[in-house]
Coordinates of N, CA and C in Angstrom, one line a residue:
Q1 N 18.0 49.4 -6.9 CA 18.3 48.5 -7.9 C 19.7 48.7 -8.5
Q2 N 20.4 47.7 -8.6 CA 21.8 47.8 -9.2 C 21.6 48.0 -10.7
R3 N 22.5 48.9 -11.2 CA 22.5 49.2 -12.6 C 23.8 48.7 -13.2
P4 N 23.8 48.3 -14.5 CA 25.1 47.8 -15.1 C 26.1 48.9 -15.3
M5 N 27.3 48.6 -15.3 CA 28.4 49.5 -15.6 C 28.7 49.4 -17.1
S6 N 28.8 50.5 -17.7 CA 29.1 50.6 -19.2 C 30.3 51.3 -19.5
I7 N 31.1 50.8 -20.5 CA 32.2 51.5 -21.1 C 32.0 51.5 -22.6
V8 N 31.8 52.7 -23.2 CA 31.4 52.8 -24.6 C 32.5 53.5 -25.3
S9 N 32.8 53.0 -26.5 CA 33.8 53.6 -27.4 C 33.1 54.3 -28.5
E10 N 33.5 55.5 -28.9 CA 32.9 56.2 -30.0 C 33.4 55.6 -31.3
R11 N 34.5 54.9 -31.3 CA 35.0 54.2 -32.5 C 34.3 53.0 -32.8
K12 N 34.0 52.7 -34.1 CA 33.4 51.5 -34.5 C 34.5 50.5 -35.0
F13 N 34.4 49.3 -34.6 CA 35.3 48.3 -35.0 C 34.8 47.3 -36.0
T14 N 34.3 47.8 -37.1 CA 33.7 47.0 -38.2 C 34.5 47.1 -39.4
D15 N 35.8 46.9 -39.3 CA 36.7 47.0 -40.4 C 37.4 45.7 -40.9
N16 N 36.8 44.6 -40.5 CA 37.2 43.3 -40.9 C 38.6 43.0 -40.4
H17 N 39.0 43.5 -39.3 CA 40.3 43.2 -38.6 C 40.0 42.6 -37.3
W18 N 41.0 41.8 -36.8 CA 40.9 41.2 -35.5 C 41.4 42.1 -34.4
Y19 N 40.7 42.1 -33.3 CA 41.1 42.9 -32.1 C 41.1 42.0 -30.9
D20 N 42.0 42.3 -29.9 CA 42.0 41.6 -28.7 C 41.3 42.5 -27.7
V21 N 40.1 42.1 -27.1 CA 39.4 42.9 -26.2 C 39.5 42.3 -24.8
T22 N 39.9 43.1 -23.8 CA 40.1 42.6 -22.5 C 39.2 43.5 -21.5
G23 N 38.4 42.9 -20.8 CA 37.6 43.6 -19.8 C 38.0 43.2 -18.4
E24 N 38.3 44.1 -17.5 CA 38.7 43.8 -16.2 C 37.9 44.6 -15.2
R25 N 37.6 44.1 -14.0 CA 36.9 44.8 -13.0 C 37.6 44.4 -11.7
F26 N 38.0 45.5 -10.9 CA 38.6 45.3 -9.6 C 37.8 46.2 -8.7
G27 N 37.0 45.5 -7.8 CA 36.1 46.3 -6.9 C 35.1 47.1 -7.7
S28 N 35.1 48.4 -7.6 CA 34.1 49.2 -8.3 C 34.8 49.8 -9.5
H29 N 36.0 49.5 -9.9 CA 36.7 50.1 -11.0 C 36.7 49.1 -12.2
G30 N 36.2 49.5 -13.4 CA 36.2 48.7 -14.6 C 37.1 49.3 -15.6
Q31 N 37.7 48.4 -16.5 CA 38.5 48.9 -17.6 C 38.3 48.0 -18.8
L32 N 38.2 48.6 -19.9 CA 38.1 47.9 -21.2 C 39.2 48.3 -22.1
T33 N 40.0 47.3 -22.6 CA 41.1 47.6 -23.5 C 40.9 46.9 -24.8
V34 N 41.1 47.6 -25.9 CA 41.1 47.0 -27.3 C 42.5 47.2 -27.9
V35 N 43.1 46.1 -28.3 CA 44.4 46.1 -28.9 C 44.3 45.6 -30.4
D36 N 45.0 46.2 -31.3 CA 45.0 45.8 -32.7 C 46.0 44.6 -32.9
S37 N 46.0 44.1 -34.1 CA 46.9 42.9 -34.4 C 48.4 43.2 -34.3
T38 N 48.8 44.5 -34.3 CA 50.2 44.9 -34.1 C 50.6 45.0 -32.6
G39 N 49.6 44.9 -31.7 CA 49.8 45.1 -30.3 C 49.6 46.5 -29.8
K40 N 49.1 47.4 -30.7 CA 48.9 48.8 -30.3 C 47.5 49.0 -29.6
D41 N 47.5 49.7 -28.5 CA 46.2 50.0 -27.8 C 45.5 50.9 -28.7
V42 N 44.3 50.6 -29.1 CA 43.4 51.5 -29.9 C 42.3 52.0 -29.2
F43 N 42.0 51.5 -28.0 CA 41.0 52.0 -27.1 C 41.2 51.6 -25.7
L44 N 41.1 52.5 -24.8 CA 41.2 52.2 -23.3 C 40.1 53.0 -22.7
G45 N 39.2 52.4 -22.1 CA 38.1 53.0 -21.4 C 38.0 52.6 -19.9
T46 N 37.7 53.5 -19.0 CA 37.5 53.1 -17.6 C 36.2 53.7 -17.1
H47 N 35.8 53.1 -16.0 CA 34.5 53.6 -15.4 C 34.5 53.1 -13.9
D48 N 34.0 53.9 -13.0 CA 33.9 53.5 -11.7 C 32.4 53.3 -11.4
A49 N 32.0 52.2 -10.8 CA 30.6 51.9 -10.5 C 30.1 52.7 -9.3
E50 N 28.8 52.9 -9.3 CA 28.3 53.6 -8.2 C 28.5 52.8 -6.9
T51 N 28.5 53.4 -5.8 CA 28.9 52.7 -4.5 C 27.7 52.0 -3.9
S52 N 26.7 51.7 -4.6 CA 25.5 51.0 -4.1 C 25.6 49.5 -4.1
G53 N 26.8 49.0 -3.6 CA 26.9 47.5 -3.5 C 27.5 46.9 -4.8
Q54 N 27.9 47.6 -5.8 CA 28.4 47.0 -7.0 C 29.9 46.9 -6.9
S55 N 30.4 46.0 -6.1 CA 31.8 45.9 -6.0 C 32.3 44.5 -6.5
I56 N 31.5 43.6 -6.8 CA 31.9 42.3 -7.3 C 31.1 41.9 -8.6
L57 N 31.9 41.5 -9.5 CA 31.3 41.0 -10.8 C 31.0 39.5 -10.5
D58 N 29.8 39.1 -10.1 CA 29.5 37.8 -9.8 C 28.4 37.3 -10.8
L59 N 28.8 36.7 -11.9 CA 27.8 36.3 -12.9 C 27.3 34.9 -12.6
S60 N 26.0 34.7 -12.7 CA 25.4 33.4 -12.5 C 25.3 32.7 -13.9
E61 N 25.8 31.5 -14.0 CA 25.7 30.8 -15.3 C 24.3 30.6 -15.8
E62 N 23.3 30.5 -14.9 CA 21.9 30.3 -15.3 C 21.2 31.6 -15.6
N63 N 21.6 32.7 -15.0 CA 20.8 33.9 -15.1 C 21.5 35.1 -15.8
S64 N 22.8 34.9 -16.2 CA 23.5 36.1 -16.7 C 23.8 35.9 -18.2
V65 N 23.9 37.1 -18.9 CA 24.3 37.2 -20.2 C 25.3 38.3 -20.3
F66 N 26.5 37.9 -20.8 CA 27.7 38.9 -20.9 C 28.0 39.1 -22.3
L67 N 27.7 40.3 -22.9 CA 27.8 40.5 -24.3 C 28.8 41.7 -24.5
I68 N 29.7 41.5 -25.5 CA 30.6 42.6 -25.9 C 30.2 43.0 -27.3
G69 N 29.9 44.3 -27.5 CA 29.5 44.8 -28.8 C 28.0 45.0 -28.9
G70 N 27.3 44.8 -27.8 CA 25.8 45.1 -27.9 C 25.0 43.8 -28.1
V71 N 23.7 43.9 -28.1 CA 22.8 42.8 -28.1 C 22.3 42.7 -29.6
P72 N 22.5 41.5 -30.2 CA 22.0 41.3 -31.6 C 20.5 41.5 -31.6
S73 N 20.0 42.0 -32.7 CA 18.6 42.2 -32.8 C 17.8 41.0 -32.7
S74 N 18.4 39.8 -33.0 CA 17.7 38.5 -32.9 C 17.5 38.0 -31.5
I75 N 18.1 38.7 -30.5 CA 18.1 38.2 -29.1 C 17.2 39.1 -28.3
A76 N 16.3 38.5 -27.5 CA 15.4 39.2 -26.6 C 15.8 38.9 -25.2
L77 N 16.2 39.9 -24.5 CA 16.6 39.8 -23.1 C 15.4 39.6 -22.2
K78 N 15.5 38.8 -21.2 CA 14.4 38.6 -20.3 C 14.1 39.8 -19.4
N79 N 15.1 40.4 -18.8 CA 14.9 41.5 -17.9 C 16.0 42.6 -18.3
P80 N 15.8 43.3 -19.4 CA 16.8 44.3 -19.8 C 16.7 45.5 -18.9
F81 N 17.9 46.1 -18.7 CA 18.0 47.3 -17.9 C 17.5 48.5 -18.7
P82 N 16.8 49.5 -18.1 CA 16.3 50.6 -18.8 C 17.5 51.5 -19.4

């Protein structure tokens, strides 16, 4: 079974400021960048997916949910990963 790739920041971004969040995936390599309003990088995280066929980010419009910042408590996922 394929597992999701995660990039997690220890920093909390709950300070009422705007941030630009960019997620990129090239093959099995993922990168998440957070930039503040002055253009300064405040977080850069990377992760390499396991080699079990996870080389393409192919999201289905009908079956995929793509969330940044976690899942709100009011949302119930149909098939959450363990």
